[in-house]
Short mmCIF file of C-alpha atoms in Angstrom, two decimals:
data_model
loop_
_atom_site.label_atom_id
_atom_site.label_comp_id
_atom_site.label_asym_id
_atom_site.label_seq_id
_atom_site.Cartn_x
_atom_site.Cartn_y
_atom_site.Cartn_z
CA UNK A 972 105.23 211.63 281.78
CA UNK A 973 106.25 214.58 279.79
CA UNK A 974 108.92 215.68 282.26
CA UNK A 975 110.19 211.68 281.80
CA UNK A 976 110.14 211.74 278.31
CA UNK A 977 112.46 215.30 278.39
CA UNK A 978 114.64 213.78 280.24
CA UNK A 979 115.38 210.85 278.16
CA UNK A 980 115.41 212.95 275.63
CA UNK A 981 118.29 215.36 277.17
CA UNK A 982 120.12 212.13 278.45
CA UNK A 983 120.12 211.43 274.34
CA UNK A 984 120.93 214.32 273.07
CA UNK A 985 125.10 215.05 272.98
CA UNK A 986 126.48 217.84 275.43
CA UNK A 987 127.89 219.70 272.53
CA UNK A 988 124.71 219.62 270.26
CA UNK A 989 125.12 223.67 270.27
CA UNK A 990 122.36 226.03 269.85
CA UNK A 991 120.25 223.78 268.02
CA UNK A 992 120.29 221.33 271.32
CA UNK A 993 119.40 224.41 273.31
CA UNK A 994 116.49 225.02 270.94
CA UNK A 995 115.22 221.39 270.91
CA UNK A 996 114.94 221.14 274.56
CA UNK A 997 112.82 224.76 274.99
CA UNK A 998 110.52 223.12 272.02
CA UNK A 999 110.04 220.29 274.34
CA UNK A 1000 109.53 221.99 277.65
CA UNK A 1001 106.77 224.15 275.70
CA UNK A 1002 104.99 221.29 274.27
CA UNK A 1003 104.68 219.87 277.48
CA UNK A 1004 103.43 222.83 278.94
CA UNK A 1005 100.75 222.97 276.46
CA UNK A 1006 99.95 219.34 276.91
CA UNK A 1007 99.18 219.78 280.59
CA UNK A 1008 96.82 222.53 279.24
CA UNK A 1009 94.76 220.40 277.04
CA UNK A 1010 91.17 219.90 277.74
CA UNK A 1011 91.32 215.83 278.91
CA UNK A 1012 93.72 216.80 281.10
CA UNK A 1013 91.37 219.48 282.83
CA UNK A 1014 88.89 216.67 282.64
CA UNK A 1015 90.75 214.39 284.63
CA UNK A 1016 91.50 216.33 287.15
CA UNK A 1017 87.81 217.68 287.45
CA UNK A 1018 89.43 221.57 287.00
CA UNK A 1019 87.39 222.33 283.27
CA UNK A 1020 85.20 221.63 280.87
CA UNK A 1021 85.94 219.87 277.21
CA UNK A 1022 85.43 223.23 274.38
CA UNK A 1023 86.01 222.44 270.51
CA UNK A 1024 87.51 225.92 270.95
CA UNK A 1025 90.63 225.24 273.18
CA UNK A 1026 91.61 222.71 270.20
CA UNK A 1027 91.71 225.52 268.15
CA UNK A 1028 88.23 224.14 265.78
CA UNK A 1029 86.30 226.80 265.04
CA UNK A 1030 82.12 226.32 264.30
CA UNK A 1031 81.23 226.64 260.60
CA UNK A 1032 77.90 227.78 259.90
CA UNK A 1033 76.61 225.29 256.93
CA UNK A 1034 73.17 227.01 255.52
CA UNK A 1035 72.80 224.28 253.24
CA UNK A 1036 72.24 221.61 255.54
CA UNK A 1037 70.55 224.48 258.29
CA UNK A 1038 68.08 225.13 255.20
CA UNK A 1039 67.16 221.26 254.37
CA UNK A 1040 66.64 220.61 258.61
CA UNK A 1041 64.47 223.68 259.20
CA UNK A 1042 62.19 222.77 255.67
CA UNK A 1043 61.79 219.28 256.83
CA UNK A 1044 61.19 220.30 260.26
CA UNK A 1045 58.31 222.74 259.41
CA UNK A 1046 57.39 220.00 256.59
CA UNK A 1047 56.66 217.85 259.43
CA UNK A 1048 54.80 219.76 261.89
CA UNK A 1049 52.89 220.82 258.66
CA UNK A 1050 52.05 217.19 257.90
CA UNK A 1051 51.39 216.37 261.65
CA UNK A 1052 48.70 219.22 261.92
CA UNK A 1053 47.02 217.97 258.19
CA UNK A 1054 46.89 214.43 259.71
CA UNK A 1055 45.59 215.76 262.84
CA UNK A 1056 42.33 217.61 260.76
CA UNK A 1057 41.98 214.35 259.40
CA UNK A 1058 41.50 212.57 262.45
CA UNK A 1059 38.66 214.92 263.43
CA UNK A 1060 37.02 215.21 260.36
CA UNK A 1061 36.62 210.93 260.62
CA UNK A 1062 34.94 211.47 263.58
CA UNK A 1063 32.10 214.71 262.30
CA UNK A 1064 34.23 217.03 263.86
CA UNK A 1065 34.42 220.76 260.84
CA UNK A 1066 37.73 221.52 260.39
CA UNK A 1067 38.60 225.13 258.82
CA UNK A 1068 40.80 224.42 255.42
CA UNK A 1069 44.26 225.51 255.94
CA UNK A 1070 44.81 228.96 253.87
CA UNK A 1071 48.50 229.75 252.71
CA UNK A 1072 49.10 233.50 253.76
CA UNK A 1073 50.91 235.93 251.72
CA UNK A 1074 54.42 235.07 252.21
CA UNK A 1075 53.90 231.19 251.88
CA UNK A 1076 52.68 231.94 248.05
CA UNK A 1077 55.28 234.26 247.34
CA UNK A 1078 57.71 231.73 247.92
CA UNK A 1079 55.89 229.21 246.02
CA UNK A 1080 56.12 231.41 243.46
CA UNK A 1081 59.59 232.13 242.91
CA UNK A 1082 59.95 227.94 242.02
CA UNK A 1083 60.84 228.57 238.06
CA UNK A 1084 57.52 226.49 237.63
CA UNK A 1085 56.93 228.11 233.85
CA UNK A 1086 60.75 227.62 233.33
CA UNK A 1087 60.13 223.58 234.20
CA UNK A 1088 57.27 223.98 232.09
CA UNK A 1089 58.54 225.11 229.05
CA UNK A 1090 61.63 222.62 229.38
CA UNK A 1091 59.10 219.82 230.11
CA UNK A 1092 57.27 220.72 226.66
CA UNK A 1093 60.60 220.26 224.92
CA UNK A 1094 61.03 216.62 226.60
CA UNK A 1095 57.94 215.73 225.25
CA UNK A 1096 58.56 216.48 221.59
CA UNK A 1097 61.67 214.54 221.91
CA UNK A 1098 61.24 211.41 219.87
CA UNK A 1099 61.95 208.40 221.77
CA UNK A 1100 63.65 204.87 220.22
CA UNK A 1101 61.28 202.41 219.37
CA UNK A 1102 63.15 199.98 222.03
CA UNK A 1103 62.12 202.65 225.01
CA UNK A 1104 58.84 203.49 224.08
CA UNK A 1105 56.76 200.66 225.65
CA UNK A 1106 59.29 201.27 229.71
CA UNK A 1107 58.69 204.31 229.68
CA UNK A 1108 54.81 204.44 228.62
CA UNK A 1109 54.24 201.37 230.63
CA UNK A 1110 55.87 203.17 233.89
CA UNK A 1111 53.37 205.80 233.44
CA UNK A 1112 49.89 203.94 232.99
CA UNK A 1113 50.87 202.02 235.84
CA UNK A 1114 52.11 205.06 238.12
CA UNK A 1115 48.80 207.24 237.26
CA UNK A 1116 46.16 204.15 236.44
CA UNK A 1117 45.87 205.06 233.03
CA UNK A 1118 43.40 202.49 230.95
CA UNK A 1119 44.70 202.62 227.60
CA UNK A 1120 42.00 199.69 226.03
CA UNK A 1121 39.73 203.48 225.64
CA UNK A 1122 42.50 204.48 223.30
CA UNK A 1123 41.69 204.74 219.69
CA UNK A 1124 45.83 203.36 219.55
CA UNK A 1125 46.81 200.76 222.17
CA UNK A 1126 50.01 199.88 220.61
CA UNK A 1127 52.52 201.97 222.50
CA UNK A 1128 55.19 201.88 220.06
CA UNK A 1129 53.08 203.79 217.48
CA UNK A 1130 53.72 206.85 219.84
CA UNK A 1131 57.00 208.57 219.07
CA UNK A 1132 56.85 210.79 221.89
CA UNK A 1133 55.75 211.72 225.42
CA UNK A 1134 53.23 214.63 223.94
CA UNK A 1135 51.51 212.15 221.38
CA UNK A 1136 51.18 209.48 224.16
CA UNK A 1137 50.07 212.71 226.84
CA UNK A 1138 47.43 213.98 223.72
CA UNK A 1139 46.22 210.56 222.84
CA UNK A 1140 42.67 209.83 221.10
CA UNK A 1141 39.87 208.08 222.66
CA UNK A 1142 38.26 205.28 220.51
CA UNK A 1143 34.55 206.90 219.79
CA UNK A 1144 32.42 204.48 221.37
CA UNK A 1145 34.00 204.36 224.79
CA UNK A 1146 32.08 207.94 225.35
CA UNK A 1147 28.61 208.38 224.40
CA UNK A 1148 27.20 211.87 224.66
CA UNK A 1149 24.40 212.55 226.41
CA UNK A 1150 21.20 213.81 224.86
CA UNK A 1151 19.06 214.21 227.22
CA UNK A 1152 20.86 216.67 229.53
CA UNK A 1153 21.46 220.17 228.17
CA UNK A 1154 25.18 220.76 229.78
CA UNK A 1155 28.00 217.63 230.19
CA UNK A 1156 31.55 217.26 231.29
CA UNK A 1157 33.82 218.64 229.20
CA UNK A 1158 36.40 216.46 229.88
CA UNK A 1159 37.44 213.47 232.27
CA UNK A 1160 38.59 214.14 235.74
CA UNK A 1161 37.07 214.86 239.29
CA UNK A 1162 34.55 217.12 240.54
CA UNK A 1163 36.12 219.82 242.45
CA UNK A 1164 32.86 222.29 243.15
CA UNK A 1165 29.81 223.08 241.89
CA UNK A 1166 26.74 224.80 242.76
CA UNK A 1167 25.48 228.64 242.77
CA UNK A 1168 27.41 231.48 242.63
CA UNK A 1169 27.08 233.70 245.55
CA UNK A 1170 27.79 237.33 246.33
CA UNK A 1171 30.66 237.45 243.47
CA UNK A 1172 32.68 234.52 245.09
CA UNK A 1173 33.78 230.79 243.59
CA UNK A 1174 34.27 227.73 245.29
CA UNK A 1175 37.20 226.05 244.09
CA UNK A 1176 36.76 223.32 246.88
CA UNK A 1177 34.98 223.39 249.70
CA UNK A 1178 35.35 226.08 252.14
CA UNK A 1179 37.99 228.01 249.76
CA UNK A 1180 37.07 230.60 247.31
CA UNK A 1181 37.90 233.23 244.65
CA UNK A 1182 37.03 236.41 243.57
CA UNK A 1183 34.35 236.04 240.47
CA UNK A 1184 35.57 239.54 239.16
CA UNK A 1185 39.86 238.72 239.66
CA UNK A 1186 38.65 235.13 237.81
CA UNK A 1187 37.46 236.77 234.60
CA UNK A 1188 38.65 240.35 234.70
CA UNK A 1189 36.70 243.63 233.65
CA UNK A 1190 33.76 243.33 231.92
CA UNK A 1191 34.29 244.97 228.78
CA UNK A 1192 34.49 241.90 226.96
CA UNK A 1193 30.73 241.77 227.33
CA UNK A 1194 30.09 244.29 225.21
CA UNK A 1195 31.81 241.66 222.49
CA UNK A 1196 28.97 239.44 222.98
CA UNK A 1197 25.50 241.54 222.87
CA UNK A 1198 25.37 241.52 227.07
CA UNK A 1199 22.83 243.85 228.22
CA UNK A 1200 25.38 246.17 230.35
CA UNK A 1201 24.05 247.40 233.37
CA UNK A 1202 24.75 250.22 235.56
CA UNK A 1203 27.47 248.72 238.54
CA UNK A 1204 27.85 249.72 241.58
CA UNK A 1205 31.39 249.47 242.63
CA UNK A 1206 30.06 249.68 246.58
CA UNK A 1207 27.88 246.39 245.70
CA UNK A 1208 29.91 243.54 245.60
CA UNK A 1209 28.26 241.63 243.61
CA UNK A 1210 26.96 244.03 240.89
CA UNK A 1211 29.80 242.62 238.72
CA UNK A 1212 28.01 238.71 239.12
CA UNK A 1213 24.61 240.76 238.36
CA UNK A 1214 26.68 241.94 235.02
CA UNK A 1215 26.55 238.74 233.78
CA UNK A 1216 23.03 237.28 234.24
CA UNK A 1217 21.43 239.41 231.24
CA UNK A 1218 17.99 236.90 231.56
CA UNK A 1219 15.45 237.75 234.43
CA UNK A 1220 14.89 235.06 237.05
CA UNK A 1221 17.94 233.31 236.36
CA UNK A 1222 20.95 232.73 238.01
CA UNK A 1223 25.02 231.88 237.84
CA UNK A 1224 26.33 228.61 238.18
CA UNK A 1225 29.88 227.22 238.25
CA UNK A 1226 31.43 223.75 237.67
CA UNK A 1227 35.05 222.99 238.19
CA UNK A 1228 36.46 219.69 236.81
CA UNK A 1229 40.00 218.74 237.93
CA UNK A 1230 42.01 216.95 234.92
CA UNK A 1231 45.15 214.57 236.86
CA UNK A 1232 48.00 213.07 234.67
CA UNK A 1233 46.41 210.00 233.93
CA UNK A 1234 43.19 211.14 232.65
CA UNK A 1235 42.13 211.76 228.96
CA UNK A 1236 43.71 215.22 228.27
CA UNK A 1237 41.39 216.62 225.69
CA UNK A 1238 38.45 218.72 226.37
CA UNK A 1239 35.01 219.32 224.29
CA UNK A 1240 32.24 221.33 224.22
CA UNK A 1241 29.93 221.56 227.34
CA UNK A 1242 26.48 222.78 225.43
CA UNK A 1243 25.56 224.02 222.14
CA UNK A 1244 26.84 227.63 222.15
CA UNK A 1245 28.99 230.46 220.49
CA UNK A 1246 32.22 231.41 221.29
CA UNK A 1247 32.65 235.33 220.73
CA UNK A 1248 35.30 236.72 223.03
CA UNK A 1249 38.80 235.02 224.28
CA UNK A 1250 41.05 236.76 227.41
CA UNK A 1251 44.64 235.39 228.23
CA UNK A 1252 45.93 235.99 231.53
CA UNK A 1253 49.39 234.77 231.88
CA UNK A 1254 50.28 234.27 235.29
CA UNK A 1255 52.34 231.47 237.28
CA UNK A 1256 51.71 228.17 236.58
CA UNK A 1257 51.47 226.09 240.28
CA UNK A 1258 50.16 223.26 241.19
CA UNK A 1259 46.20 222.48 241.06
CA UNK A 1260 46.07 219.32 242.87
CA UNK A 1261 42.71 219.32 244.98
CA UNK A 1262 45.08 219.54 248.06
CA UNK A 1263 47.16 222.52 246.65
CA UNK A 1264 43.75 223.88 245.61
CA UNK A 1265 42.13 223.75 249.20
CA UNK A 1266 45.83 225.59 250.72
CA UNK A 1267 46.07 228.29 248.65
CA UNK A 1268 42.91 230.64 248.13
CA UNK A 1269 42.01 232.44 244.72
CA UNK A 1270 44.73 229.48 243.01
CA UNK A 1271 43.17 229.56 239.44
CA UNK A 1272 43.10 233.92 239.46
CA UNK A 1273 47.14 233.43 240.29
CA UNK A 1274 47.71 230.95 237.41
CA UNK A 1275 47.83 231.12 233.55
CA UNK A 1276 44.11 230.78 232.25
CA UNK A 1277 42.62 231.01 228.89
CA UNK A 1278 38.51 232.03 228.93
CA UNK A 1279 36.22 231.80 226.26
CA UNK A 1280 33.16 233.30 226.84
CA UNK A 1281 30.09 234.05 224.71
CA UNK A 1282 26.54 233.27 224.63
CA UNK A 1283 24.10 229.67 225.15
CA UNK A 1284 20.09 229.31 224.73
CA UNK A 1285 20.00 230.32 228.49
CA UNK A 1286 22.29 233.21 228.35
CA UNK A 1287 25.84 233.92 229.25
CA UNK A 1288 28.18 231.49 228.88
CA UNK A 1289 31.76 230.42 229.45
CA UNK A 1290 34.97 227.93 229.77
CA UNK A 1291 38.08 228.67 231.29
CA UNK A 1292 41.13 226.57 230.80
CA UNK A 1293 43.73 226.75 233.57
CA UNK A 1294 47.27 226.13 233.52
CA UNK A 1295 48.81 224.17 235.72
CA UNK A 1296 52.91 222.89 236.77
CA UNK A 1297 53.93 221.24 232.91
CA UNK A 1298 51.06 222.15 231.89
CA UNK A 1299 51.90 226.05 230.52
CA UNK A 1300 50.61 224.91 227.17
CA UNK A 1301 46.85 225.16 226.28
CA UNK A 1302 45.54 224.69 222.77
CA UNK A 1303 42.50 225.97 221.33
CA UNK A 1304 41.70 223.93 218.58
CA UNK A 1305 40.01 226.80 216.53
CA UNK A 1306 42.44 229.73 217.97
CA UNK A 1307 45.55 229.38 215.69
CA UNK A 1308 47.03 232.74 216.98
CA UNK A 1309 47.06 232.03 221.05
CA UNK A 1310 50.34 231.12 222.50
CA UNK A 1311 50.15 230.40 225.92
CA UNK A 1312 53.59 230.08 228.88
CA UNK A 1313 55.77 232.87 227.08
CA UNK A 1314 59.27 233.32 228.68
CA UNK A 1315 57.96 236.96 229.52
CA UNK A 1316 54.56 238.71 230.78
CA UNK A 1317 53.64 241.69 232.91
CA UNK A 1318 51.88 240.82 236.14
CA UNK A 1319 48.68 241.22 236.06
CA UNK A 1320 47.53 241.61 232.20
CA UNK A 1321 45.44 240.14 229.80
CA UNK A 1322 45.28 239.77 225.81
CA UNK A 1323 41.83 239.93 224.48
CA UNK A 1324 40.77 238.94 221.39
CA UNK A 1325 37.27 239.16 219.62
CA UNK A 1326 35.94 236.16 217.00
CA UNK A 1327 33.43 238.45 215.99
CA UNK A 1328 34.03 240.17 212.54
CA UNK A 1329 32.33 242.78 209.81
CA UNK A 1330 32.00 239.18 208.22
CA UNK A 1331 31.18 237.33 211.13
CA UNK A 1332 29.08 238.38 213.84
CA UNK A 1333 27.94 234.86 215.32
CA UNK A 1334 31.68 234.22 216.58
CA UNK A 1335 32.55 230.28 216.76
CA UNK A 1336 29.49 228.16 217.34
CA UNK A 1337 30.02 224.97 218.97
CA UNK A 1338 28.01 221.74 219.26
CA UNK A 1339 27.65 219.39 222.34
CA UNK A 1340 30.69 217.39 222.77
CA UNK A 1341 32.67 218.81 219.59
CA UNK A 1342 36.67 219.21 220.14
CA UNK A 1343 37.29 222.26 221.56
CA UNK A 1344 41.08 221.73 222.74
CA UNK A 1345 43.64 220.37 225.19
CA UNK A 1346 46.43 220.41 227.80
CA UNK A 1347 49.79 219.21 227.59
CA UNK A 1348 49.89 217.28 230.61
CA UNK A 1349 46.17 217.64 232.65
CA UNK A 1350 44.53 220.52 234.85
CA UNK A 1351 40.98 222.30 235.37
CA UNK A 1352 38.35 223.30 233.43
CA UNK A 1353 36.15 225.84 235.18
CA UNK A 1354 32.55 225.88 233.68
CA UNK A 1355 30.86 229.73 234.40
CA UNK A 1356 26.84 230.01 232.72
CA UNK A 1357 23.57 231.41 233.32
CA UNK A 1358 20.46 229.17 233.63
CA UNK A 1359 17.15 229.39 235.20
CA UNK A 1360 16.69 228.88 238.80
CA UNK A 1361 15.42 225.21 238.69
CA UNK A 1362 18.47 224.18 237.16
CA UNK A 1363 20.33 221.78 239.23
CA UNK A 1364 23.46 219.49 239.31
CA UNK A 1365 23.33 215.76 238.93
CA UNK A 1366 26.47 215.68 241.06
CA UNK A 1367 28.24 214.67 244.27
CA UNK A 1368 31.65 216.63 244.98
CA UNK A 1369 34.70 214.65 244.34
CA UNK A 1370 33.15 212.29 242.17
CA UNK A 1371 34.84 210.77 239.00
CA UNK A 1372 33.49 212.26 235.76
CA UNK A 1373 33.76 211.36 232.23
CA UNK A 1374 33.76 213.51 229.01
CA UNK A 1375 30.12 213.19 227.55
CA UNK A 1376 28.40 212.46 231.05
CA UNK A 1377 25.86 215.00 232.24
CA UNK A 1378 26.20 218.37 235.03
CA UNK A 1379 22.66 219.24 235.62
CA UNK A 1380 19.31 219.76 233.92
CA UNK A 1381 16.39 222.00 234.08
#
């Protein structure tokens, strides 16, 4: 065909054309040549193989896409292996919780989650028109089950932004505190863990724990506070949870409550006690969602907490506050000078600060169920206390609680 089609060509193409004639018919006798080369022609004739290369395309490594395929693909299997635990925990079979290693968390960690944070703090102050208020409330209670007839203000319009409506009152009725139980929920939410504390480890769900001494940090704030310090033995590993029990014959108990986005976001006062020492750790601020909490171990001693710890009728006491994704803001209602989710920290350090003065040696007492603070958003309070050993919990874990309802008794 292409020896045809150079013939007609020449046949066209007048005798005295010149050079350029000359020219026009090598052009043509090359193109043909390279047309009998091309890779459908190979394939016709069963002598080669169709390569994006003899067309002169050459493969372009996109990492973007590469990136998005190999996350989804290890999403996946990841899923596939969760639903798989599931299926043999319906039918009695213990599965071992899945742990994050190392790397995992460091690359969680590098999402700007205090960055979000911050710049979700500033949405929320942003006051909204009166005409959007009850969408974009409305969206919410319905996303995260939120039953605003327990608000002290139902009318939606009457908050001007996302932090008043995040921050909003309860009406007092709707939660009676108890009386007849020495310690009670501090806030609403779900029951993470509870129980005893054994050899210096926390349960912050089943099956995953945390270092009691990387929760709290060293124990010089217990001098703040009147503890009877006691020789430690650094080869003992729990000598630091024997620090803290300063009655004999009783015991260390933990609580964790988990605080979601729909719940009330306010917290109060466990017991009747007094507040004497307060530690900051700033840290990262991921996710505490019971399933991020059962991934990745020692979760609350890698995120921004604030602790408060001082003394109750049974002993030590304390209530740690832990920062969460949007949730880099804590407020103490009686601590006017912590700031919590600065743009800068060092890794790994602490603020302390002492309420005890020359004029004030009792610290901050508290009563049962008085405001103590709250979160911008929701996360996990973390109850810590001494009590005598026939204290126990009225509780099941991963059952809804209520600010005002009771832990445990003696």
């Amino acid at each position: 065909m292409a020896a045809s089609l150079g013939k007609v060509c020449s046949y066209q193409l007048p005798l005295n054309a010149g050079r350029f004639g000359s020219d026009w018919l090598l052009l043509r006798a090359q193109r043909a040549r390279q047309f009998q080369q091309w890779p459908w022609c190979s394939l016709s004739s069963g002598r080669g193989q169709f390569n994006a290369a003899s067309l002169g395309l050459q493969a372009r490594v996109r990492p973007f896409p590469l990136l998005i395929a190999t996350g989804g693909g290890y999403v996946g299997y990841d899923q596939y292996g969760r639903y798989k635990d599931r299926q043999l925990t319906k039918i009695g079979v213990e599965v071992p919780p899945r742990i994050a290693n190392d790397t995992q968390v460091a690359l969680y960690k590098t999402i700007p989650t205090r960055l979000l944070s911050r710049a979700w703090g500033r949405l929320n102050q942003v006051e909204l028109p009166t005409w959007l208020r009850k969408p974009v409330y409305s969206l919410y209670i319905w996303t995260f089950g939120v039953n605003m007839q327990e608000a002290a203000v139902e009318d939606l319009i009457q908050y001007r932004n996302l932090g008043e409506f995040f921050r909003r009152k309860l009406k007092p009725a709707v939660r009676p505190v108890c009386n007849s139980h020495c310690v009670i929920s501090p806030a609403d939410g779900k029951i993470l863990h509870f129980g005893r504390v054994r050899n210096c480890e926390v349960e912050q769900v089943k099956g995953v724990t945390y270092s009691l001494e990387t929760f709290l940090g060293p124990h010089t704030w217990a001098e703040a506070i009147n503890c009877t310090i006691k020789p430690s033995n650094e080869e003992d590993p729990s000598s630091f949870q024997d620090l803290l029990v300063t009655k004999e014959g009783n015991e260390l108990f933990h609580c964790v409550v988990y605080l979601a986005p729909g719940d009330y976001h306010c917290f109060h006062s466990p017991t009747d006690w007094r507040v004497a020492h307060r530690r900051h750790f700033p840290g990262s601020l991921m996710s505490v969602n019971p399933g991020v909490a059962r991934w990745i171990k020692e979760l609350f001693c890698h995120n921004e907490r604030v602790v408060l710890s001082g003394e109750w009728t049974h002993g030590f006491f304390s209530l740690t506050a832990v920062g969460a994704t949007n949730v880099g803001s804590i407020r103490i209602y009686f601590d006017k000078e912590l700031r919590t989710n600065s743009p800068r920290y060092s890794k790994g350090s602490y603020n302390d600060f002492s309420y005890l003065s020359n004029n004030n040696q009792e610290g901050v007492s508290m009563r049962k169920g008085e405001h103590l603070g709250e979160f911008n958003l929701g996360s996990t309070i973390v109850l810590l206390f001494e009590a005598p050993h026939d204290f126990t919990f009225n509780l099941k874990a991963g059952q809804k609680i209520r600010y005002g309802e009771p832990l445990g008794t003696m």
